[in-house]
PDB file of C-alpha atoms in Angstrom:
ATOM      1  CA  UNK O 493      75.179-158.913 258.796  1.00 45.00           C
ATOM      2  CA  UNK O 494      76.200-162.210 256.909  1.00 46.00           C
ATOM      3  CA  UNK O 495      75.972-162.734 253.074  1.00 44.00           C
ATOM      4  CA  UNK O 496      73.319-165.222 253.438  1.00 42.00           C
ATOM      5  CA  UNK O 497      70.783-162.486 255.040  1.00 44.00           C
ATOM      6  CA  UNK O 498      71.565-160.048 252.606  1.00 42.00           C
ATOM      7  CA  UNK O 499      71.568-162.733 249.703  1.00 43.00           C
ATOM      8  CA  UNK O 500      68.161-163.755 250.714  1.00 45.00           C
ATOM      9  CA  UNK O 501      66.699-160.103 251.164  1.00 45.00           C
ATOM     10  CA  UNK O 502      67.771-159.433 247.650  1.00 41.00           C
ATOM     11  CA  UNK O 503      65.775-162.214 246.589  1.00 45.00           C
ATOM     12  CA  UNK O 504      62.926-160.273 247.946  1.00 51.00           C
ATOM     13  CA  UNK O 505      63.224-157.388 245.411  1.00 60.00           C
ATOM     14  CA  UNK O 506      60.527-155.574 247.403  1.00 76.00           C
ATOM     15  CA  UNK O 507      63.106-152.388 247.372  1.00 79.00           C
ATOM     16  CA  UNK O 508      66.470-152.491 245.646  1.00 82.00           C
ATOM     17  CA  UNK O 509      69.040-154.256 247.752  1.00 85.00           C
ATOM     18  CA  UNK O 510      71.377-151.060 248.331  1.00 88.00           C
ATOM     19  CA  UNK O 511      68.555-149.338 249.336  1.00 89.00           C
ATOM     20  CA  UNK O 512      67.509-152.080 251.816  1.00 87.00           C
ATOM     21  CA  UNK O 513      71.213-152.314 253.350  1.00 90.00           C
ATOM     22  CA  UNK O 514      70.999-148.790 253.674  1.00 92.00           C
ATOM     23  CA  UNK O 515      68.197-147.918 255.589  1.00 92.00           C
ATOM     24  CA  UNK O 516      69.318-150.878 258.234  1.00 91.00           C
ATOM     25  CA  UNK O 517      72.389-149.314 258.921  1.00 94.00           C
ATOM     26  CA  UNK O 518      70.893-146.103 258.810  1.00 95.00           C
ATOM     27  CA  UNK O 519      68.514-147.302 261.675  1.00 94.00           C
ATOM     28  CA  UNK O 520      69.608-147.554 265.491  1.00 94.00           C
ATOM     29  CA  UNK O 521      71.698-150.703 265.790  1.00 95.00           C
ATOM     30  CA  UNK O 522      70.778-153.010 268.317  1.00 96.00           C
ATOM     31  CA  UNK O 523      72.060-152.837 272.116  1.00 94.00           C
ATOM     32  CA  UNK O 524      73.418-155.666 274.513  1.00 96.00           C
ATOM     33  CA  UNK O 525      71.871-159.249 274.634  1.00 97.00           C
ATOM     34  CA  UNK O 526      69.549-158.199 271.893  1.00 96.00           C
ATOM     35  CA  UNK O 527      72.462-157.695 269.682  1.00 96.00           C
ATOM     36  CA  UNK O 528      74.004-161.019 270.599  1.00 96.00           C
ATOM     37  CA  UNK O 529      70.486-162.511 269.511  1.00 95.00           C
ATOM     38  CA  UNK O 530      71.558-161.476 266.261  1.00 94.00           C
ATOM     39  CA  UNK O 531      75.074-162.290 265.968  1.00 92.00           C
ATOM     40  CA  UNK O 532      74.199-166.094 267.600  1.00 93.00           C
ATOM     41  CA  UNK O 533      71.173-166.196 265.235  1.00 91.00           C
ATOM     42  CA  UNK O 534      73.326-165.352 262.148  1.00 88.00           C
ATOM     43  CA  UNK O 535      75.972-168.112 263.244  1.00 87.00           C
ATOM     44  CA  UNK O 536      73.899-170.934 264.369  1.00 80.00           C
ATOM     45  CA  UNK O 537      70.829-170.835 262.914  1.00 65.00           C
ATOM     46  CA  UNK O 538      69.353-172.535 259.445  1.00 66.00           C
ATOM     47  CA  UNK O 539      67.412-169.344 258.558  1.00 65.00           C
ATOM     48  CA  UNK O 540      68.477-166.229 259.551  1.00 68.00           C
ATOM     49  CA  UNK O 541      66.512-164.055 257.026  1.00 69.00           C
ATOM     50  CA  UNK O 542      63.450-165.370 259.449  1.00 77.00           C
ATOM     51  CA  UNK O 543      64.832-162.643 261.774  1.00 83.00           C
ATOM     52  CA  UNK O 544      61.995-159.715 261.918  1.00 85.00           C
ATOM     53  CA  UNK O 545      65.047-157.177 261.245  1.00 88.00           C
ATOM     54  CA  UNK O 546      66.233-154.058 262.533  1.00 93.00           C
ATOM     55  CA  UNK O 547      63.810-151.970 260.445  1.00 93.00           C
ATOM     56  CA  UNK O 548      60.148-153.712 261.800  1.00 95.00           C
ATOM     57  CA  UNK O 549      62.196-154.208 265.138  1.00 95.00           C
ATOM     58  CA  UNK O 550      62.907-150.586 265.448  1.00 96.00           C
ATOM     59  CA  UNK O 551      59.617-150.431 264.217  1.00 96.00           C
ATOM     60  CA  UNK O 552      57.765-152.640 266.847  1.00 97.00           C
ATOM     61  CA  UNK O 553      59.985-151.134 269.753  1.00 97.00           C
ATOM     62  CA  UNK O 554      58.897-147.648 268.731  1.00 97.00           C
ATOM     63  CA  UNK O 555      55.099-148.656 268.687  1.00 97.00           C
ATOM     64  CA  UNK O 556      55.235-150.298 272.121  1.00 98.00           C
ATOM     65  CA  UNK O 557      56.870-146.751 273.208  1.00 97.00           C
ATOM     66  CA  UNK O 558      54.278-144.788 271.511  1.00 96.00           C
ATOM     67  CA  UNK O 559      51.107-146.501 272.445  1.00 96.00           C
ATOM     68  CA  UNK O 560      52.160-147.131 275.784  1.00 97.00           C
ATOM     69  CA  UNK O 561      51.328-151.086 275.278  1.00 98.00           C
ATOM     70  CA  UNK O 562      51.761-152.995 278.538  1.00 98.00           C
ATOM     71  CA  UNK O 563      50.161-156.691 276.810  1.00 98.00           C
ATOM     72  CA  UNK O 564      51.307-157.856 273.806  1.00 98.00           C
ATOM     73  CA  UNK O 565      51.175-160.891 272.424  1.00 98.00           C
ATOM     74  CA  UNK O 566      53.987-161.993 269.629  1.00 98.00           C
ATOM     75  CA  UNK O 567      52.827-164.929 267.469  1.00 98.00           C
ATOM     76  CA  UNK O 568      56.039-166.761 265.780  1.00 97.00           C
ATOM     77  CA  UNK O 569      58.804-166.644 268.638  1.00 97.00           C
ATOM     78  CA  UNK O 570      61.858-167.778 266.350  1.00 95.00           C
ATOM     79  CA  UNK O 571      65.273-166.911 268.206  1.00 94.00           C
ATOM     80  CA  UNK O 572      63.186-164.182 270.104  1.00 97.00           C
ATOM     81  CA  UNK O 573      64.149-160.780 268.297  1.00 97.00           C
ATOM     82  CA  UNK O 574      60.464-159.489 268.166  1.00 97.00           C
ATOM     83  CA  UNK O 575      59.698-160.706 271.694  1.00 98.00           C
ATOM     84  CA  UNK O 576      62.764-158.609 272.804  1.00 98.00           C
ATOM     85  CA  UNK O 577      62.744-155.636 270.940  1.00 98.00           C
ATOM     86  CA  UNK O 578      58.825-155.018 272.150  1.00 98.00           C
ATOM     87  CA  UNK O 579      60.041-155.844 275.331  1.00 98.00           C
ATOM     88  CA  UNK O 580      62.640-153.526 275.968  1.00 97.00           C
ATOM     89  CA  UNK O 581      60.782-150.660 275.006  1.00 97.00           C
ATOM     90  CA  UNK O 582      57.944-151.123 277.473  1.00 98.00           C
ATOM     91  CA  UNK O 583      57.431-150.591 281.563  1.00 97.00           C
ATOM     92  CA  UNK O 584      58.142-152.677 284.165  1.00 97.00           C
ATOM     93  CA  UNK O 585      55.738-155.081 284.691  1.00 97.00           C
ATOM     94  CA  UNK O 586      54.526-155.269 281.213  1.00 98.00           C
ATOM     95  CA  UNK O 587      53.571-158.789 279.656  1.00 98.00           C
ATOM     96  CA  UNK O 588      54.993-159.955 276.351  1.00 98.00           C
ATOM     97  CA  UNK O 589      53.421-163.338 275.384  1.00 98.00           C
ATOM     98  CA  UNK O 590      55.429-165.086 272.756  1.00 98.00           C
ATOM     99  CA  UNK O 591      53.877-168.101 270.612  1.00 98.00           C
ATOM    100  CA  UNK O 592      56.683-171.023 268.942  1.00 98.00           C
ATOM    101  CA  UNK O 593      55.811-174.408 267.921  1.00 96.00           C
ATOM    102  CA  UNK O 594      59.412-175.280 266.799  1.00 95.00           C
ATOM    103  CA  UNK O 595      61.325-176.562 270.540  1.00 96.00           C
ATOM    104  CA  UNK O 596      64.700-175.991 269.417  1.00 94.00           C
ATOM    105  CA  UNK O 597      63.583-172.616 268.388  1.00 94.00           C
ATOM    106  CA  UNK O 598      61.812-171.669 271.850  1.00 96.00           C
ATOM    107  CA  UNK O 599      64.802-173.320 273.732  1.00 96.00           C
ATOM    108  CA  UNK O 600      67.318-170.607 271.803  1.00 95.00           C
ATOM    109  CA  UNK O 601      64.746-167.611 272.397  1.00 96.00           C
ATOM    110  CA  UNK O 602      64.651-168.189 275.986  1.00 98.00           C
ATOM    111  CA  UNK O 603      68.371-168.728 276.809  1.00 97.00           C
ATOM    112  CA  UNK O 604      68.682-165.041 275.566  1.00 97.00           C
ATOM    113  CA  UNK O 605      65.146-164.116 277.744  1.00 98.00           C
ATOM    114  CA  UNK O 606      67.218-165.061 280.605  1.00 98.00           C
ATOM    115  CA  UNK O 607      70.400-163.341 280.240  1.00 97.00           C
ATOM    116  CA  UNK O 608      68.113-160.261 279.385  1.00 98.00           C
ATOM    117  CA  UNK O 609      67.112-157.274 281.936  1.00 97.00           C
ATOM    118  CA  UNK O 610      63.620-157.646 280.220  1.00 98.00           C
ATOM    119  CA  UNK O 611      63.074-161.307 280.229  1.00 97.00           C
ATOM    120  CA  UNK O 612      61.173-161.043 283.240  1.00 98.00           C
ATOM    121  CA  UNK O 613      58.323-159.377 281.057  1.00 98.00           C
ATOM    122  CA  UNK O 614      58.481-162.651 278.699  1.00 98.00           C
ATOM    123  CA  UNK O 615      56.313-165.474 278.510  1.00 98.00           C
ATOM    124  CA  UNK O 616      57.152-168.217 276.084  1.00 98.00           C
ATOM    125  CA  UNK O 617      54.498-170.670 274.946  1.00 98.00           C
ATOM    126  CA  UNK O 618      55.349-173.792 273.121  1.00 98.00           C
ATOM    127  CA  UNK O 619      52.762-175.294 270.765  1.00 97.00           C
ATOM    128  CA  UNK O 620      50.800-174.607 268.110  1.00 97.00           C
ATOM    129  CA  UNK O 621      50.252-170.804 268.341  1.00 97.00           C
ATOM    130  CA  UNK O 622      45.983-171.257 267.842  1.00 97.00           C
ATOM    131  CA  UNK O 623      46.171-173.644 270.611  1.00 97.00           C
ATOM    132  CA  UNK O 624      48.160-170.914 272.831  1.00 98.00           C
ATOM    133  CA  UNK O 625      46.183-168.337 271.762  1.00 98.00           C
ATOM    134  CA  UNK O 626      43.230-169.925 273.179  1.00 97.00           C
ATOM    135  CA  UNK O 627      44.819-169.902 276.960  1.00 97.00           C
ATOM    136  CA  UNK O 628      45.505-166.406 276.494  1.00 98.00           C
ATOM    137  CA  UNK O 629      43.050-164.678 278.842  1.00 96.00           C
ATOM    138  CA  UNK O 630      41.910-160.629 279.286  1.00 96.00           C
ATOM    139  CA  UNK O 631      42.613-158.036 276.704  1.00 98.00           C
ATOM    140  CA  UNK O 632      45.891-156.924 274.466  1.00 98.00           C
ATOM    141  CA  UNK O 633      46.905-153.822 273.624  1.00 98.00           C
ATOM    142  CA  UNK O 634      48.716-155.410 270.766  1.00 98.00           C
ATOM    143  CA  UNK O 635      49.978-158.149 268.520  1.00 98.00           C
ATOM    144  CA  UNK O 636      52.445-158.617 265.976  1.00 98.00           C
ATOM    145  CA  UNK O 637      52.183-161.891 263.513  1.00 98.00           C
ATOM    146  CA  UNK O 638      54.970-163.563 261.981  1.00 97.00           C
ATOM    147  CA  UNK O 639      54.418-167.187 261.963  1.00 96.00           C
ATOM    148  CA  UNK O 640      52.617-169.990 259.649  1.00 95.00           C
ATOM    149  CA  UNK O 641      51.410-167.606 256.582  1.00 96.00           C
ATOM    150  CA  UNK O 642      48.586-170.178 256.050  1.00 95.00           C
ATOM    151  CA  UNK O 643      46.715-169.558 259.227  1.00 97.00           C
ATOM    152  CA  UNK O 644      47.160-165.851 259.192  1.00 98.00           C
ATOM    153  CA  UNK O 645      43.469-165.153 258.494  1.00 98.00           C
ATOM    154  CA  UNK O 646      42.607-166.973 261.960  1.00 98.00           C
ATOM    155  CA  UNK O 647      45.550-165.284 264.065  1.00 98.00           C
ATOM    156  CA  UNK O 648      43.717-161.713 262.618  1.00 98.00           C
ATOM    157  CA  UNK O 649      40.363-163.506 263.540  1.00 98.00           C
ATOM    158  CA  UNK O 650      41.909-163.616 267.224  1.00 98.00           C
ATOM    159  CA  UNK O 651      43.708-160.282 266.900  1.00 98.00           C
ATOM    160  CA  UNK O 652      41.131-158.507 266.629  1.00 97.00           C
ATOM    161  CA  UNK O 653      38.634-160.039 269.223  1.00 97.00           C
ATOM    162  CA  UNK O 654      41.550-159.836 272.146  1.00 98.00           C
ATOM    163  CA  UNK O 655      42.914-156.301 271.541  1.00 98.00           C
ATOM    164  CA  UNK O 656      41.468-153.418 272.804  1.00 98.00           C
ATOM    165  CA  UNK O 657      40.059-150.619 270.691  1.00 98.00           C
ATOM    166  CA  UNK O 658      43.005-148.133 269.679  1.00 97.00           C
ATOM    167  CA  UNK O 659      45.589-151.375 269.823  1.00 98.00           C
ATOM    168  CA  UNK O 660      47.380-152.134 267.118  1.00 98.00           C
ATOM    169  CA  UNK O 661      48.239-155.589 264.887  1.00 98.00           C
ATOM    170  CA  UNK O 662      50.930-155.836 262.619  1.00 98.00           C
ATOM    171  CA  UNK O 663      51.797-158.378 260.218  1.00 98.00           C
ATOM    172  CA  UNK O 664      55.085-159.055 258.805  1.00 97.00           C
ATOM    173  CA  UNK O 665      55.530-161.106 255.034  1.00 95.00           C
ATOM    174  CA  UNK O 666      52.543-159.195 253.658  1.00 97.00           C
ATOM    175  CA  UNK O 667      53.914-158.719 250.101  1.00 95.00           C
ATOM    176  CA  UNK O 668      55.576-161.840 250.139  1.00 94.00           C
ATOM    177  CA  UNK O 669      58.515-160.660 247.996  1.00 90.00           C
ATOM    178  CA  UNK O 670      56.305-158.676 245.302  1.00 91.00           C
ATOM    179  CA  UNK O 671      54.180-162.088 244.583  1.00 93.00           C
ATOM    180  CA  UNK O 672      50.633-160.937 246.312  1.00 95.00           C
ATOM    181  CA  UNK O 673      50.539-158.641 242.748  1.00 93.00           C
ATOM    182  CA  UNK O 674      50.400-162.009 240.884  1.00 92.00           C
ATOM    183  CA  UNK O 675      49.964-164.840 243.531  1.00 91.00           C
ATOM    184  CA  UNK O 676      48.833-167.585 240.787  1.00 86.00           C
ATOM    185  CA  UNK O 677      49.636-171.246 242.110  1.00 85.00           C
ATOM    186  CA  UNK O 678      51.377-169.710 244.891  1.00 92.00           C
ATOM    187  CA  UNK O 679      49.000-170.842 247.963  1.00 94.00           C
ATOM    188  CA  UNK O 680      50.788-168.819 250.568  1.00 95.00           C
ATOM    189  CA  UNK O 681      50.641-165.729 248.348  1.00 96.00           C
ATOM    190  CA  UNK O 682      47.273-166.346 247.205  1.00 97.00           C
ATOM    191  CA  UNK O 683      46.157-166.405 251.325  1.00 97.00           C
ATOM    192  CA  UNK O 684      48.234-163.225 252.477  1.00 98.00           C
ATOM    193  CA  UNK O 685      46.886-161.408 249.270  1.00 98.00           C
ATOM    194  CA  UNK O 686      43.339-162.433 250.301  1.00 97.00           C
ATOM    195  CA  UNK O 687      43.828-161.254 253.857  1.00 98.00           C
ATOM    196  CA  UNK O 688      45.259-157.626 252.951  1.00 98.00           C
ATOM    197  CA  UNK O 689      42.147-157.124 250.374  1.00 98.00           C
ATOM    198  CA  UNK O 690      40.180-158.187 253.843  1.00 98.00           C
ATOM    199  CA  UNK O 691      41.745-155.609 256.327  1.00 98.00           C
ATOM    200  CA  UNK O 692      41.505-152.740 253.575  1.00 98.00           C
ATOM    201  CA  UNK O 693      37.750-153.504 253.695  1.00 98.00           C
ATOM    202  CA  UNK O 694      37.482-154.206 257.499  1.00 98.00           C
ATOM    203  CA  UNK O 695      36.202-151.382 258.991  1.00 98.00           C
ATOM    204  CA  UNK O 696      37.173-152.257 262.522  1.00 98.00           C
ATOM    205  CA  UNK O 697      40.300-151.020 261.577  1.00 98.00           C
ATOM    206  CA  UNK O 698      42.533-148.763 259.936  1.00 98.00           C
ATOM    207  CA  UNK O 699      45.457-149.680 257.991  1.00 98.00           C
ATOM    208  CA  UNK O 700      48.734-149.040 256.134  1.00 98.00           C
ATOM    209  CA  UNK O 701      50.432-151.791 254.116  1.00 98.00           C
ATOM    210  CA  UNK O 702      54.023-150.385 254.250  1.00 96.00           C
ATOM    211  CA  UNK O 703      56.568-151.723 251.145  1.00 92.00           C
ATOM    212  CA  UNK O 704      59.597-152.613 254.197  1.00 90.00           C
ATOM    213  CA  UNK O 705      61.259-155.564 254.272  1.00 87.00           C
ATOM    214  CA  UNK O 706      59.065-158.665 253.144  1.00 91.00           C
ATOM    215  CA  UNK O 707      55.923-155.810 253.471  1.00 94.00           C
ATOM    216  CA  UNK O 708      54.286-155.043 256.751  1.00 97.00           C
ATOM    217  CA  UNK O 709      50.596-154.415 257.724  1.00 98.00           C
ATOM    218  CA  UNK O 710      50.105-152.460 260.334  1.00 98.00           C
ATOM    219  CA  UNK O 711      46.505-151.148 261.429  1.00 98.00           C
ATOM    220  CA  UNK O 712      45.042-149.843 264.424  1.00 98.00           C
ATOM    221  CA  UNK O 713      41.396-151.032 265.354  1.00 98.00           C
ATOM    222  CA  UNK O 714      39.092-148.395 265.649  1.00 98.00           C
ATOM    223  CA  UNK O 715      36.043-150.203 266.922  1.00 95.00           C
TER     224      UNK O 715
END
């Protein structure tokens, strides 16, 4: 992992840096083209601490596995590491739709969709992800959010009309490193800390806002 990654994550201070480094290389590396993702992520790209990780990619990959998801829908493409790691963990013939606005961004992702055994489960859609969202037809079984913090409320709104009852949502950047406790003038802060005060209430859903990486709210709607 490069020093800008790990320079950035301490910046987070959401846990202390060692412990941080340790539980990613404590946690199953990644395989094949996923882990050239990385590498050519690390080396090319402007932000590579906008990678979802190997923590809430293990994470993701496991869910997938668990719930036995076969349509997903991944808002916030990036270089395609979410997409992927969801991907690879679920059946043939399973649908992962991927949302990215940014065309250099969804022209990277997909170059490593296509050298990928599982890129045949991947659909990319460029745009603006509410636009995409609203061509998405027939029901999810989940969705993980990682895109524009600012219109996080409305990707929930849409979350939780288009998944089916026992799917789960996830949202990654919840604690924003630490500043939801005191968002202030922080706008972004002051939105996400709105929203997780809204799903704790919410009871379509049950929820756990876990303290990894940047924070990461995961529920599972209940009705």
């Amino acid at each position: 992992m490069n020093n800008h990654y790990w320079s950035k994550m301490r910046d987070a201070e959401i846990v202390r840096p060692d412990v941080f480094e340790y539980s990613h290389f404590q946690s199953s590396p990644e395989q094949g083209v996923l882990a050239d993702l990385v590498k050519a992520t690390e080396q090319h790209k402007r932000f590579p601490h906008n990678l979802s990780g190997r923590v809430v990619g293990g994470l993701l990959s496991m869910m997938v596995a668990w719930t036995g998801a076969r349509r997903v829908v991944d808002i916030g493409t990036f270089t395609g590491y979410s997409a992927l790691s969801m991907a690879q963990s679920m059946p043939e013939g399973s649908e992962v739709h991927t949302l990215e606005s940014n065309p250099e961004s969804a022209e990277f992702a997909q170059s490593f969709f296509d050298q990928s055994e599982h890129g045949s489960k991947i659909t990319l859609h460029l745009g603006r992800a509410l636009k995409s969202l609203a061509q998405l037809e027939g029901e999810f079984d989940g969705v993980f959010i990682d895109a524009d913090k600012n219109s996080y409320p409305q990707y929930y709104d849409w979350a939780l009309e288009h998944i089916k009852v026992g799917g789960f949502i996830a949202i990654d950047n919840t604690l924003w490193s630490g500043s939801v406790t005191q968002p202030e003038d922080d706008k972004r802060a002051l939105t996400l800390d709105a929203l997780n005060q809204r799903i704790a209430q919410d009871d379509r859903v049950e929820n756990v806002l876990l303290s990894i990486a940047d924070g990461l709210n995961l529920m599972r709607k209940i009705r």
